[in-house]
Amino acid sequence: MNATFGQFIRTKRTTLQQAGQGYSVRGLASRLGIQPSYISKVEREEVAPPSEATIHKIAQELGENPDVLLALAGKVSEDLRQVILKRPVLFAELIRQLKDAPDHAVLRIVREVRDGNW
Amino acid sequence: MNATFGQFIRTKRTTLQQAGQGYSVRGLASRLGIQPSYISKVEREEVAPPSEATIHKIAQELGENPDVLLALAGKVSEDLRQVILKRPVLFAELIRQLKDAPDHAVLRIVREVRDGNW
DNA sequence: ACGAGTGTGTACTATTTAGTACACAACCTG
DNA sequence: CAGGTTGTGTACTAAATAGTACACACTCGT
């Protein structure tokens, strides 16, 4: 569970490969429109994780949560960045405030907002 | 109020320059440990905004909110990124949920959390 | 034994990022 | 009118980012 980006996608890919077809390094690479050797290097961490665009494609192909893959790559999704950038002070304060808040507290807020309690 | 990064810091710097001493391009540059010509280019947007580290120093020197300057430069503070990266799914959901929430709603949450209502 | 499929090694590259170093021209000031 | 101060123009650069292109070696089924 505490894998690096490379380890994580290799595990996922090989699992899918065993289960079916088309998840060899080549198969995945061709559907992503990139080079097999590059996938291989990413998986073994011979190089840094791919760009955000490529990570999104990988997430789609592997059926994984893009936010999780991006996080493993040390990146924050562009759409989240845009939300923060529009009201930087507000969101900065919120996020710093929630830094050490337990998961359930944050979840409660998510639910409250979703249910329109404002 | 809707200035670019360059315009914003030029305005701020020249204001400080008029009010006192040491806020010429050279003065600021030397206190930041960078080249005057670079400041000049940044202010006229001949080049992209500086790195996060440099923006933090600029914010300090100009007495501005770092999060605001970073936002004008299209960046999100590293410390906020780290908070999100530790719980990417949770924070992704929260932030997307709050995307269109009015300021006062977000502020209410900030206050609630600060006051320990969890 | 052979060809298809699999992963990997080697070498190279274009673009972006984040600046440096120094020279020049205009201005005002005593 | 010399000297400092100010902003800017020109030329260059090291490191990082995000890959490509192709060749090689192993294994497995027929």
Short mmCIF file of C-alpha atoms (C1' of nucleotides) in Angstrom, two decimals:
data_model
loop_
_atom_site.label_atom_id
_atom_site.label_comp_id
_atom_site.label_asym_id
_atom_site.label_seq_id
_atom_site.Cartn_x
_atom_site.Cartn_y
_atom_site.Cartn_z
CA MET A 1 0.00 0.00 0.00
CA ASN A 2 2.92 2.36 0.51
CA ALA A 3 4.35 1.80 -2.92
CA THR A 4 6.09 4.25 -5.20
CA PHE A 5 4.45 5.26 -8.46
CA GLY A 6 6.50 2.80 -10.45
CA GLN A 7 5.93 -0.15 -8.15
CA PHE A 8 2.26 0.61 -7.95
CA ILE A 9 1.57 0.61 -11.66
CA ARG A 10 3.77 -2.38 -12.29
CA THR A 11 1.82 -4.38 -9.72
CA LYS A 12 -1.48 -3.26 -11.16
CA ARG A 13 -0.43 -3.87 -14.74
CA THR A 14 0.95 -7.35 -14.17
CA THR A 15 -2.19 -8.30 -12.26
CA LEU A 16 -4.30 -7.24 -15.21
CA GLN A 17 -1.89 -9.00 -17.54
CA GLN A 18 -2.33 -12.30 -15.70
CA ALA A 19 -6.09 -11.89 -15.67
CA GLY A 20 -6.47 -11.14 -19.34
CA GLN A 21 -4.85 -9.78 -22.44
CA GLY A 22 -3.31 -6.55 -23.56
CA TYR A 23 -1.52 -5.47 -20.41
CA SER A 24 1.99 -6.30 -21.40
CA VAL A 25 4.38 -3.37 -21.40
CA ARG A 26 3.90 -3.18 -25.16
CA GLY A 27 0.11 -3.51 -25.03
CA LEU A 28 -0.26 -0.73 -22.50
CA ALA A 29 2.30 1.46 -24.19
CA SER A 30 0.59 1.24 -27.56
CA ARG A 31 -2.78 2.17 -26.08
CA LEU A 32 -1.15 5.08 -24.28
CA GLY A 33 0.64 6.14 -27.42
CA ILE A 34 4.08 5.99 -25.84
CA GLN A 35 7.18 3.80 -26.04
CA PRO A 36 7.32 0.43 -24.23
CA SER A 37 10.82 1.12 -22.98
CA TYR A 38 9.54 4.27 -21.33
CA ILE A 39 6.86 2.38 -19.40
CA SER A 40 9.49 -0.11 -18.34
CA LYS A 41 11.77 2.61 -17.09
CA VAL A 42 8.95 4.34 -15.24
CA GLU A 43 7.93 1.11 -13.56
CA ARG A 44 11.46 0.43 -12.39
CA GLU A 45 11.95 4.06 -11.43
CA GLU A 46 14.84 4.42 -13.73
CA VAL A 47 13.21 7.74 -14.64
CA ALA A 48 10.81 10.10 -12.89
CA PRO A 49 7.05 9.59 -13.19
CA PRO A 50 5.38 10.79 -16.42
CA SER A 51 3.57 14.05 -17.03
CA GLU A 52 0.13 14.68 -15.61
CA ALA A 53 -1.51 14.05 -18.99
CA THR A 54 0.15 10.65 -19.29
CA ILE A 55 -0.71 9.74 -15.72
CA HIS A 56 -4.35 10.47 -16.42
CA LYS A 57 -4.27 8.10 -19.38
CA ILE A 58 -2.55 5.44 -17.28
CA ALA A 59 -5.18 5.80 -14.57
CA GLN A 60 -7.90 5.33 -17.15
CA GLU A 61 -6.27 2.28 -18.70
CA LEU A 62 -5.54 0.62 -15.38
CA GLY A 63 -8.86 1.56 -13.80
CA GLU A 64 -7.20 3.47 -11.01
CA ASN A 65 -8.03 6.72 -9.24
CA PRO A 66 -6.12 9.50 -11.02
CA ASP A 67 -5.72 11.50 -7.81
CA VAL A 68 -3.99 8.56 -6.18
CA LEU A 69 -1.60 8.01 -9.07
CA LEU A 70 -0.87 11.71 -9.31
CA ALA A 71 -0.18 11.82 -5.58
CA LEU A 72 2.25 8.92 -5.89
CA ALA A 73 3.97 10.99 -8.56
CA GLY A 74 4.06 14.00 -6.23
CA LYS A 75 1.60 15.98 -8.32
CA VAL A 76 -1.74 17.63 -7.65
CA SER A 77 -4.37 17.47 -10.36
CA GLU A 78 -4.61 20.55 -12.53
CA ASP A 79 -8.32 21.04 -11.86
CA LEU A 80 -7.70 21.15 -8.11
CA ARG A 81 -4.91 23.65 -8.64
CA GLN A 82 -7.27 25.88 -10.56
CA VAL A 83 -9.82 25.84 -7.77
CA ILE A 84 -7.17 26.87 -5.25
CA LEU A 85 -5.68 29.52 -7.52
CA LYS A 86 -8.99 31.33 -7.81
CA ARG A 87 -9.24 31.89 -4.06
CA PRO A 88 -5.72 31.27 -2.78
CA VAL A 89 -6.02 32.83 0.65
CA LEU A 90 -9.28 31.13 1.48
CA PHE A 91 -8.18 27.69 0.39
CA ALA A 92 -4.73 28.07 1.88
CA GLU A 93 -6.26 28.73 5.25
CA LEU A 94 -8.71 25.86 4.91
CA ILE A 95 -6.11 23.33 3.87
CA ARG A 96 -3.62 24.34 6.56
CA GLN A 97 -6.42 24.15 9.08
CA LEU A 98 -7.26 20.62 7.97
CA LYS A 99 -3.67 19.45 7.87
CA ASP A 100 -3.89 17.49 11.10
CA ALA A 101 -7.63 16.94 11.18
CA PRO A 102 -8.61 13.26 11.30
CA ASP A 103 -10.10 11.72 8.17
CA HIS A 104 -13.56 11.45 9.63
CA ALA A 105 -13.65 15.16 10.40
CA VAL A 106 -12.75 16.05 6.82
CA LEU A 107 -15.27 13.54 5.54
CA ARG A 108 -17.97 15.06 7.70
CA ILE A 109 -17.29 18.41 6.09
CA VAL A 110 -17.38 16.89 2.62
CA ARG A 111 -20.77 15.39 3.38
CA GLU A 112 -22.14 18.54 4.94
CA VAL A 113 -21.15 20.56 1.90
CA ARG A 114 -22.53 17.96 -0.47
CA ASP A 115 -25.84 17.92 1.38
CA GLY A 116 -26.03 21.65 1.00
CA ASN A 117 -25.74 22.66 4.64
CA TRP A 118 -24.76 26.21 3.95
CA MET B 1 -6.76 44.03 -8.42
CA ASN B 2 -6.73 41.68 -11.40
CA ALA B 3 -3.09 42.25 -12.20
CA THR B 4 -0.55 39.79 -13.47
CA PHE B 5 2.34 38.76 -11.27
CA GLY B 6 4.69 41.20 -12.93
CA GLN B 7 2.35 44.16 -12.82
CA PHE B 8 1.46 43.42 -9.24
CA ILE B 9 4.97 43.42 -7.87
CA ARG B 10 6.03 46.39 -9.97
CA THR B 11 3.15 48.41 -8.55
CA LYS B 12 3.95 47.32 -5.03
CA ARG B 13 7.67 47.90 -5.41
CA THR B 14 7.38 51.39 -6.90
CA THR B 15 4.93 52.36 -4.19
CA LEU B 16 7.43 51.32 -1.57
CA GLN B 17 10.18 53.04 -3.52
CA GLN B 18 8.31 56.34 -3.47
CA ALA B 19 7.58 56.00 0.22
CA GLY B 20 11.12 55.23 1.28
CA GLN B 21 14.46 53.85 0.28
CA GLY B 22 15.81 50.60 -1.00
CA TYR B 23 13.05 49.49 -3.31
CA SER B 24 14.67 50.27 -6.60
CA VAL B 25 15.11 47.33 -8.91
CA ARG B 26 18.68 47.12 -7.72
CA GLY B 27 17.85 47.49 -4.06
CA LEU B 28 15.29 44.74 -4.10
CA ALA B 29 17.41 42.49 -6.28
CA SER B 30 20.39 42.71 -3.97
CA ARG B 31 18.31 41.84 -0.93
CA LEU B 32 16.82 38.90 -2.82
CA GLY B 33 20.22 37.81 -3.99
CA ILE B 34 19.31 37.94 -7.67
CA GLN B 35 20.10 40.08 -10.70
CA PRO B 36 18.39 43.46 -11.22
CA SER B 37 17.81 42.74 -14.89
CA TYR B 38 15.93 39.61 -13.92
CA ILE B 39 13.55 41.56 -11.65
CA SER B 40 13.02 44.02 -14.45
CA LYS B 41 12.19 41.28 -16.91
CA VAL B 42 9.84 39.58 -14.48
CA GLU B 43 8.02 42.83 -13.81
CA ARG B 44 7.52 43.51 -17.50
CA GLU B 45 6.63 39.86 -18.12
CA GLU B 46 9.44 39.44 -20.52
CA VAL B 47 10.01 36.15 -18.70
CA ALA B 48 7.83 33.82 -16.65
CA PRO B 49 7.43 34.37 -12.90
CA PRO B 50 10.28 33.18 -10.65
CA SER B 51 10.51 29.93 -8.72
CA GLU B 52 8.49 29.34 -5.59
CA ALA B 53 11.50 29.97 -3.38
CA THR B 54 12.15 33.35 -4.98
CA ILE B 55 8.47 34.30 -4.80
CA HIS B 56 8.50 33.60 -1.07
CA LYS B 57 11.43 35.95 -0.65
CA ILE B 58 9.71 38.60 -2.74
CA ALA B 59 6.55 38.28 -0.65
CA GLN B 60 8.60 38.77 2.48
CA GLU B 61 10.45 41.81 1.13
CA LEU B 62 7.32 43.46 -0.21
CA GLY B 63 5.18 42.57 2.79
CA GLU B 64 2.71 40.65 0.68
CA ASN B 65 0.82 37.41 1.21
CA PRO B 66 2.90 34.60 -0.32
CA ASP B 67 -0.19 32.60 -1.28
CA VAL B 68 -1.47 35.54 -3.30
CA LEU B 69 1.80 36.06 -5.14
CA LEU B 70 2.15 32.35 -5.79
CA ALA B 71 -1.40 32.26 -7.15
CA LEU B 72 -0.63 35.13 -9.51
CA ALA B 73 2.29 33.05 -10.69
CA GLY B 74 0.00 30.04 -11.17
CA LYS B 75 1.61 28.06 -8.37
CA VAL B 76 0.34 26.43 -5.20
CA SER B 77 2.53 26.60 -2.10
CA GLU B 78 4.61 23.50 -1.49
CA ASP B 79 3.29 23.05 2.05
CA LEU B 80 -0.29 22.94 0.77
CA ARG B 81 0.72 20.44 -1.86
CA GLN B 82 2.18 18.20 0.81
CA VAL B 83 -1.02 18.27 2.81
CA ILE B 84 -3.04 17.24 -0.24
CA LEU B 85 -0.56 14.57 -1.30
CA LYS B 86 -0.87 12.78 2.02
CA ARG B 87 -4.60 12.24 1.59
CA PRO B 88 -5.23 12.85 -2.09
CA VAL B 89 -8.68 11.30 -2.42
CA LEU B 90 -10.05 13.01 0.66
CA PHE B 91 -8.75 16.45 -0.25
CA ALA B 92 -9.62 16.07 -3.91
CA GLU B 93 -13.21 15.42 -2.98
CA LEU B 94 -13.28 18.29 -0.53
CA ILE B 95 -11.81 20.81 -2.91
CA ARG B 96 -14.01 19.78 -5.84
CA GLN B 97 -16.98 20.00 -3.52
CA LEU B 98 -16.03 23.52 -2.53
CA LYS B 99 -15.26 24.69 -6.03
CA ASP B 100 -18.47 26.66 -6.41
CA ALA B 101 -19.22 27.23 -2.75
CA PRO B 102 -19.50 30.91 -1.80
CA ASP B 103 -16.67 32.43 0.21
CA HIS B 104 -18.71 32.74 3.38
CA ALA B 105 -19.50 29.02 3.32
CA VAL B 106 -15.83 28.13 3.07
CA LEU B 107 -15.01 30.64 5.75
CA ARG B 108 -17.60 29.16 8.06
CA ILE B 109 -15.93 25.79 7.69
CA VAL B 110 -12.51 27.30 8.38
CA ARG B 111 -13.84 28.82 11.58
CA GLU B 112 -15.64 25.69 12.67
CA VAL B 113 -12.50 23.64 12.25
CA ARG B 114 -10.39 26.24 14.01
CA ASP B 115 -12.78 26.31 16.92
CA GLY B 116 -12.48 22.58 17.21
CA ASN B 117 -16.03 21.65 16.30
CA TRP B 118 -15.26 18.08 15.44
"C1'" DA C 1 14.70 -24.92 -33.91
"C1'" DC C 2 11.99 -20.71 -34.73
"C1'" DG C 3 9.17 -16.95 -34.48
"C1'" DA C 4 6.13 -14.31 -31.52
"C1'" DG C 5 5.82 -11.96 -27.42
"C1'" DT C 6 7.99 -10.05 -23.42
"C1'" DG C 7 10.91 -6.88 -20.83
"C1'" DT C 8 15.04 -3.96 -20.94
"C1'" DG C 9 19.56 -1.42 -22.31
"C1'" DT C 10 21.64 2.36 -24.87
"C1'" DA C 11 21.85 6.68 -26.87
"C1'" DC C 12 19.90 10.69 -27.96
"C1'" DT C 13 16.73 15.02 -27.96
"C1'" DA C 14 13.54 19.17 -27.84
"C1'" DT C 15 11.53 22.22 -24.59
"C1'" DT C 16 11.04 24.44 -20.34
"C1'" DT C 17 12.74 26.44 -16.11
"C1'" DA C 18 15.13 29.69 -13.68
"C1'" DG C 19 18.03 32.21 -13.78
"C1'" DT C 20 23.48 34.89 -14.54
"C1'" DA C 21 26.74 38.44 -16.26
"C1'" DC C 22 27.65 42.52 -18.12
"C1'" DA C 23 26.96 46.56 -20.89
"C1'" DC C 24 24.22 50.53 -22.10
"C1'" DA C 25 21.32 54.76 -21.97
"C1'" DA C 26 18.67 58.14 -19.56
"C1'" DC C 27 18.22 61.04 -15.59
"C1'" DC C 28 19.16 64.09 -11.76
"C1'" DT C 29 22.22 66.20 -8.60
"C1'" DG C 30 25.77 68.81 -6.55
"C1'" DC D 1 29.88 68.16 -16.40
"C1'" DA D 2 31.24 64.11 -13.64
"C1'" DG D 3 29.24 60.59 -10.91
"C1'" DG D 4 25.82 58.00 -8.94
"C1'" DT D 5 21.26 55.98 -9.52
"C1'" DT D 6 17.84 53.93 -12.21
"C1'" DG D 7 15.79 50.79 -15.48
"C1'" DT D 8 16.71 47.80 -19.43
"C1'" DG D 9 18.92 45.24 -23.58
"C1'" DT D 10 21.80 41.35 -25.07
"C1'" DA D 11 23.78 37.01 -24.81
"C1'" DC D 12 24.36 33.03 -22.64
"C1'" DT D 13 23.61 28.71 -19.55
"C1'" DA D 14 22.99 24.55 -16.25
"C1'" DA D 15 19.63 21.53 -14.90
"C1'" DA D 16 15.26 19.42 -15.20
"C1'" DT D 17 11.29 17.47 -17.82
"C1'" DA D 18 9.30 14.22 -20.72
"C1'" DG D 19 9.97 11.69 -23.49
"C1'" DT D 20 11.71 8.89 -28.64
"C1'" DA D 21 13.98 5.26 -31.47
"C1'" DC D 22 15.95 1.16 -31.97
"C1'" DA D 23 18.43 -2.88 -30.72
"C1'" DC D 24 19.12 -6.79 -27.72
"C1'" DA D 25 18.15 -10.94 -24.83
"C1'" DC D 26 15.19 -14.20 -22.85
"C1'" DT D 27 11.30 -17.48 -22.81
"C1'" DC D 28 7.59 -20.28 -24.42
"C1'" DG D 29 4.64 -22.80 -27.53
"C1'" DT D 30 4.56 -25.48 -31.89
#
